[in-house]
């Protein structure tokens, strides 16, 4: 393949990855097929950077207009939820309802497919939103907010391909089962991109701590999913992203908080 062909393939992958993970107007390329999602999964961290960029831009505009850090942080958080179509928040809510309210594996999976939200789902969303909002409020400064959002959204999505590759689907149908398992190189590229972003934002030493934290979250999420429903689903993937995003924002609140010594 010529370098022009390779470049076109990369652009196509980026468009598919962004169109799946966000509602941004990239359009659906004509080359979209059953294996497109796993083939383009390496681009998930880049799509995360786009989401983080939207949130940080909204925060900067809100601050310029004179809003205090608290409402500005809420607007930034709301913009990231809107631009992703609440895709991962929906997964978190469904997972909380299913794993919390289903007595059997079959019932848990049935609840997770139900579009209605229950008490467990509401509580999970509230906890996630409040933790992320409070972390952004604590960071406060536009530059640090931008770093935190870019890191959180890129790093949280960087582990999705390897999670999909290593944890078997819980169903024979559905989004996760239909997507298949990403190839090793795609998962490795996504991990490498996520690690690179963390190193740039946190520095090498603290980036290692962030990677360990995300790996622990991934292991615990995988263990719980396998134990409760026999594997992963699209909702489980959304939950993994939400847990990772929240963890990185909280870590950023500690490391980037204006009052913390450098």
Coordinates of C-alpha atoms in Angstrom, one line a residue:
X1 CA 0.0 0.0 0.0
X2 CA 1.3 3.5 -0.9
X3 CA 1.8 6.2 1.7
X4 CA -1.3 7.9 0.3
X5 CA -3.3 4.7 0.8
X6 CA -2.0 4.3 4.3
X7 CA -2.9 7.9 5.1
X8 CA -6.4 7.4 3.8
X9 CA -6.8 4.3 5.9
X10 CA -5.7 6.2 9.0
X11 CA -8.1 9.0 8.3
X12 CA -10.9 6.5 7.8
X13 CA -10.1 4.8 11.0
X14 CA -10.1 8.1 12.9
X15 CA -13.5 9.0 11.4
X16 CA -15.0 5.7 12.4
X17 CA -13.6 5.8 15.9
X18 CA -14.8 9.4 16.4
X19 CA -18.2 8.8 14.8
X20 CA -18.8 5.8 17.1
X21 CA -17.6 7.4 20.4
X22 CA -19.0 10.9 19.8
X23 CA -21.8 12.7 18.1
X24 CA -19.4 15.0 16.3
X25 CA -20.2 15.4 12.6
X26 CA -17.5 13.2 11.1
X27 CA -20.0 11.1 9.1
X28 CA -19.9 7.3 8.6
X29 CA -17.4 6.3 6.0
X30 CA -18.6 4.0 3.2
X31 CA -16.0 1.4 4.3
X32 CA -17.8 0.7 7.6
X33 CA -18.3 -3.0 8.1
X34 CA -18.8 -5.5 10.9
X35 CA -15.1 -5.5 11.8
X36 CA -14.7 -1.7 11.6
X37 CA -15.0 -1.0 15.3
X38 CA -12.3 -3.4 16.4
X39 CA -10.1 -2.5 13.5
X40 CA -10.3 1.2 14.4
X41 CA -10.2 0.7 18.2
X42 CA -6.6 2.0 18.2
X43 CA -8.1 5.5 17.6
X44 CA -10.2 5.6 20.8
X45 CA -7.7 7.6 22.8
X46 CA -7.6 10.2 20.0
X47 CA -11.4 10.4 20.0
X48 CA -11.0 11.0 23.8
X49 CA -8.6 13.9 23.1
X50 CA -11.4 15.5 21.0
X51 CA -13.9 15.1 23.8
X52 CA -11.4 16.5 26.3
X53 CA -10.7 19.4 24.0
X54 CA -14.5 20.2 23.8
X55 CA -14.8 20.2 27.6
X56 CA -11.7 22.4 28.1
X57 CA -12.8 24.9 25.5
X58 CA -16.2 25.2 27.2
X59 CA -14.5 25.8 30.5
X60 CA -12.2 28.4 29.1
X61 CA -15.1 30.3 27.5
X62 CA -17.1 30.1 30.7
X63 CA -14.2 31.5 32.7
X64 CA -13.7 34.3 30.2
X65 CA -17.4 35.2 30.6
X66 CA -16.8 35.6 34.3
X67 CA -18.4 32.4 35.6
X68 CA -17.0 31.0 38.9
X69 CA -15.1 27.6 38.8
X70 CA -18.0 25.6 40.1
X71 CA -20.6 26.4 37.3
X72 CA -17.9 26.5 34.7
X73 CA -16.8 23.0 35.7
X74 CA -20.4 21.8 35.4
X75 CA -20.7 23.3 31.9
X76 CA -17.5 21.6 30.9
X77 CA -18.6 18.3 32.3
X78 CA -22.0 18.6 30.6
X79 CA -20.4 19.4 27.3
X80 CA -18.4 16.1 27.4
X81 CA -21.5 14.2 28.2
X82 CA -23.4 15.8 25.4
X83 CA -20.6 15.4 22.8
X84 CA -20.4 11.6 23.6
X85 CA -24.2 11.2 23.5
X86 CA -23.9 10.0 27.1
X87 CA -22.7 6.7 25.7
X88 CA -20.5 5.7 28.6
X89 CA -22.8 7.1 31.3
X90 CA -25.6 5.0 29.8
X91 CA -23.3 1.9 30.2
X92 CA -22.5 2.8 33.8
X93 CA -26.2 3.2 34.7
X94 CA -27.2 -0.1 33.0
X95 CA -24.4 -2.0 34.6
X96 CA -25.2 -0.7 38.1
X97 CA -28.9 -1.6 37.6
X98 CA -28.1 -5.0 36.2
X99 CA -25.4 -6.1 38.6
X100 CA -27.1 -4.5 41.6
X101 CA -30.7 -5.6 40.9
X102 CA -30.5 -9.0 39.2
X103 CA -30.5 -12.2 41.2
X104 CA -29.3 -14.4 38.4
X105 CA -27.0 -14.0 35.4
X106 CA -29.9 -14.1 33.0
X107 CA -31.8 -11.5 34.9
X108 CA -28.8 -9.2 35.2
X109 CA -28.3 -9.3 31.4
X110 CA -32.0 -8.7 30.9
X111 CA -32.0 -5.6 33.2
X112 CA -28.8 -4.3 31.4
X113 CA -30.7 -4.4 28.1
X114 CA -33.7 -2.5 29.6
X115 CA -33.5 1.2 28.5
X116 CA -35.2 2.3 31.8
X117 CA -33.0 3.4 34.6
X118 CA -33.4 2.2 38.2
X119 CA -32.2 3.3 41.7
X120 CA -28.8 1.7 41.3
X121 CA -28.2 3.4 38.0
X122 CA -29.3 6.8 39.3
X123 CA -27.0 6.5 42.3
X124 CA -24.0 5.4 40.1
X125 CA -24.5 8.4 37.7
X126 CA -24.8 10.8 40.6
X127 CA -21.7 9.6 42.2
X128 CA -19.8 9.6 38.9
X129 CA -20.9 13.1 38.0
X130 CA -20.3 14.6 41.4
X131 CA -16.8 13.1 41.7
X132 CA -15.8 14.4 38.3
X133 CA -17.4 17.8 38.9
X134 CA -15.7 18.2 42.3
X135 CA -12.4 17.2 40.8
X136 CA -12.7 19.9 38.1
X137 CA -13.8 22.5 40.6
X138 CA -10.8 21.8 42.7
X139 CA -8.4 22.1 39.8
X140 CA -10.0 25.4 38.7
X141 CA -7.4 27.0 36.4
X142 CA -8.2 26.7 32.6
X143 CA -4.8 25.3 31.7
X144 CA -4.9 22.6 34.4
X145 CA -8.5 21.8 33.5
X146 CA -7.5 21.3 29.9
X147 CA -4.7 18.9 30.9
X148 CA -7.0 17.0 33.2
X149 CA -9.8 16.6 30.7
X150 CA -7.4 15.6 27.8
X151 CA -5.7 13.0 30.0
X152 CA -8.8 11.6 31.5
X153 CA -10.7 11.1 28.3
X154 CA -7.8 9.8 26.3
X155 CA -6.4 7.4 29.0
X156 CA -9.8 6.1 30.0
X157 CA -10.4 5.0 26.4
X158 CA -6.9 3.7 25.8
X159 CA -7.6 0.5 27.8
X160 CA -10.9 -0.4 26.0
X161 CA -9.3 -2.4 23.1
X162 CA -7.3 -4.6 25.4
X163 CA -10.2 -5.1 27.7
X164 CA -12.3 -6.2 24.7
X165 CA -9.5 -8.5 23.5
X166 CA -8.9 -10.2 26.8
X167 CA -12.4 -10.4 28.4
X168 CA -14.9 -12.7 26.5
X169 CA -18.3 -11.4 25.6
X170 CA -21.1 -12.2 28.0
X171 CA -23.6 -12.6 25.1
X172 CA -23.6 -14.1 21.6
X173 CA -25.3 -11.0 20.3
X174 CA -25.2 -7.3 21.1
X175 CA -22.6 -4.5 20.5
X176 CA -19.6 -6.1 22.1
X177 CA -20.2 -9.5 20.7
X178 CA -20.8 -8.1 17.2
X179 CA -17.7 -5.9 17.3
X180 CA -15.4 -8.9 18.0
X181 CA -12.0 -8.7 19.6
X182 CA -9.4 -6.1 18.6
X183 CA -6.1 -7.5 17.2
X184 CA -3.1 -7.2 19.4
X185 CA -1.4 -4.4 17.5
X186 CA -4.5 -2.2 17.7
X187 CA -4.7 -2.7 21.5
X188 CA -1.0 -2.0 21.8
X189 CA -1.3 1.2 19.8
X190 CA -4.2 2.4 21.9
X191 CA -2.3 1.6 25.1
X192 CA 0.8 3.4 23.8
X193 CA -1.2 6.5 22.9
X194 CA -2.8 6.6 26.3
X195 CA 0.6 6.2 28.0
X196 CA 2.1 8.9 25.9
X197 CA -0.6 11.3 26.8
X198 CA -0.2 10.5 30.5
X199 CA 3.6 11.0 30.3
X200 CA 3.2 14.4 28.7
X201 CA 0.5 15.6 31.2
X202 CA 1.8 14.1 34.5
X203 CA 5.4 13.3 33.8
X204 CA 7.0 9.8 33.6
X205 CA 6.8 8.9 37.3
X206 CA 3.3 10.0 38.0
X207 CA 2.2 8.5 34.6
X208 CA 3.3 5.1 35.8
X209 CA 1.1 5.5 38.9
X210 CA -1.8 6.4 36.6
X211 CA -1.2 3.4 34.4
X212 CA -1.1 1.1 37.5
X213 CA -4.3 2.7 38.7
X214 CA -6.1 2.2 35.4
X215 CA -4.8 -1.4 35.2
X216 CA -6.2 -2.1 38.6
X217 CA -9.6 -0.7 37.6
X218 CA -9.5 -2.8 34.5
X219 CA -8.7 -6.0 36.4
X220 CA -11.4 -5.3 39.0
X221 CA -14.0 -4.5 36.4
X222 CA -13.1 -7.7 34.4
X223 CA -13.3 -9.8 37.5
X224 CA -16.7 -8.5 38.5
X225 CA -18.1 -8.8 35.0
X226 CA -16.9 -12.4 34.6
X227 CA -18.1 -13.4 38.0
X228 CA -21.5 -11.7 37.7
X229 CA -22.5 -12.2 34.0
X230 CA -19.7 -14.4 32.5
X231 CA -17.9 -11.6 30.5
X232 CA -18.1 -8.1 29.1
X233 CA -20.8 -6.2 27.3
X234 CA -21.0 -2.7 25.8
X235 CA -22.4 -1.5 29.1
X236 CA -19.4 -3.0 30.9
X237 CA -17.0 -1.2 28.5
X238 CA -18.9 2.0 29.3
X239 CA -18.5 1.4 33.0
X240 CA -14.7 0.8 32.6
X241 CA -14.4 4.1 30.8
X242 CA -16.3 6.0 33.4
X243 CA -14.3 4.5 36.3
X244 CA -11.1 5.3 34.5
X245 CA -12.1 8.8 33.6
X246 CA -13.2 9.5 37.2
X247 CA -10.0 8.1 38.6
X248 CA -7.7 10.2 36.3
X249 CA -9.7 13.4 37.1
X250 CA -9.3 12.7 40.8
X251 CA -5.6 12.0 40.4
X252 CA -5.3 15.3 38.4
X253 CA -7.2 17.1 41.2
X254 CA -4.4 16.0 43.6
X255 CA -1.5 16.7 41.2
X256 CA -2.7 19.8 39.5
X257 CA -4.6 21.5 42.4
X258 CA -3.3 25.1 42.5
X259 CA -2.5 24.9 46.3
X260 CA -0.5 21.7 46.0
X261 CA 3.3 22.0 46.2
X262 CA 5.1 21.1 42.9

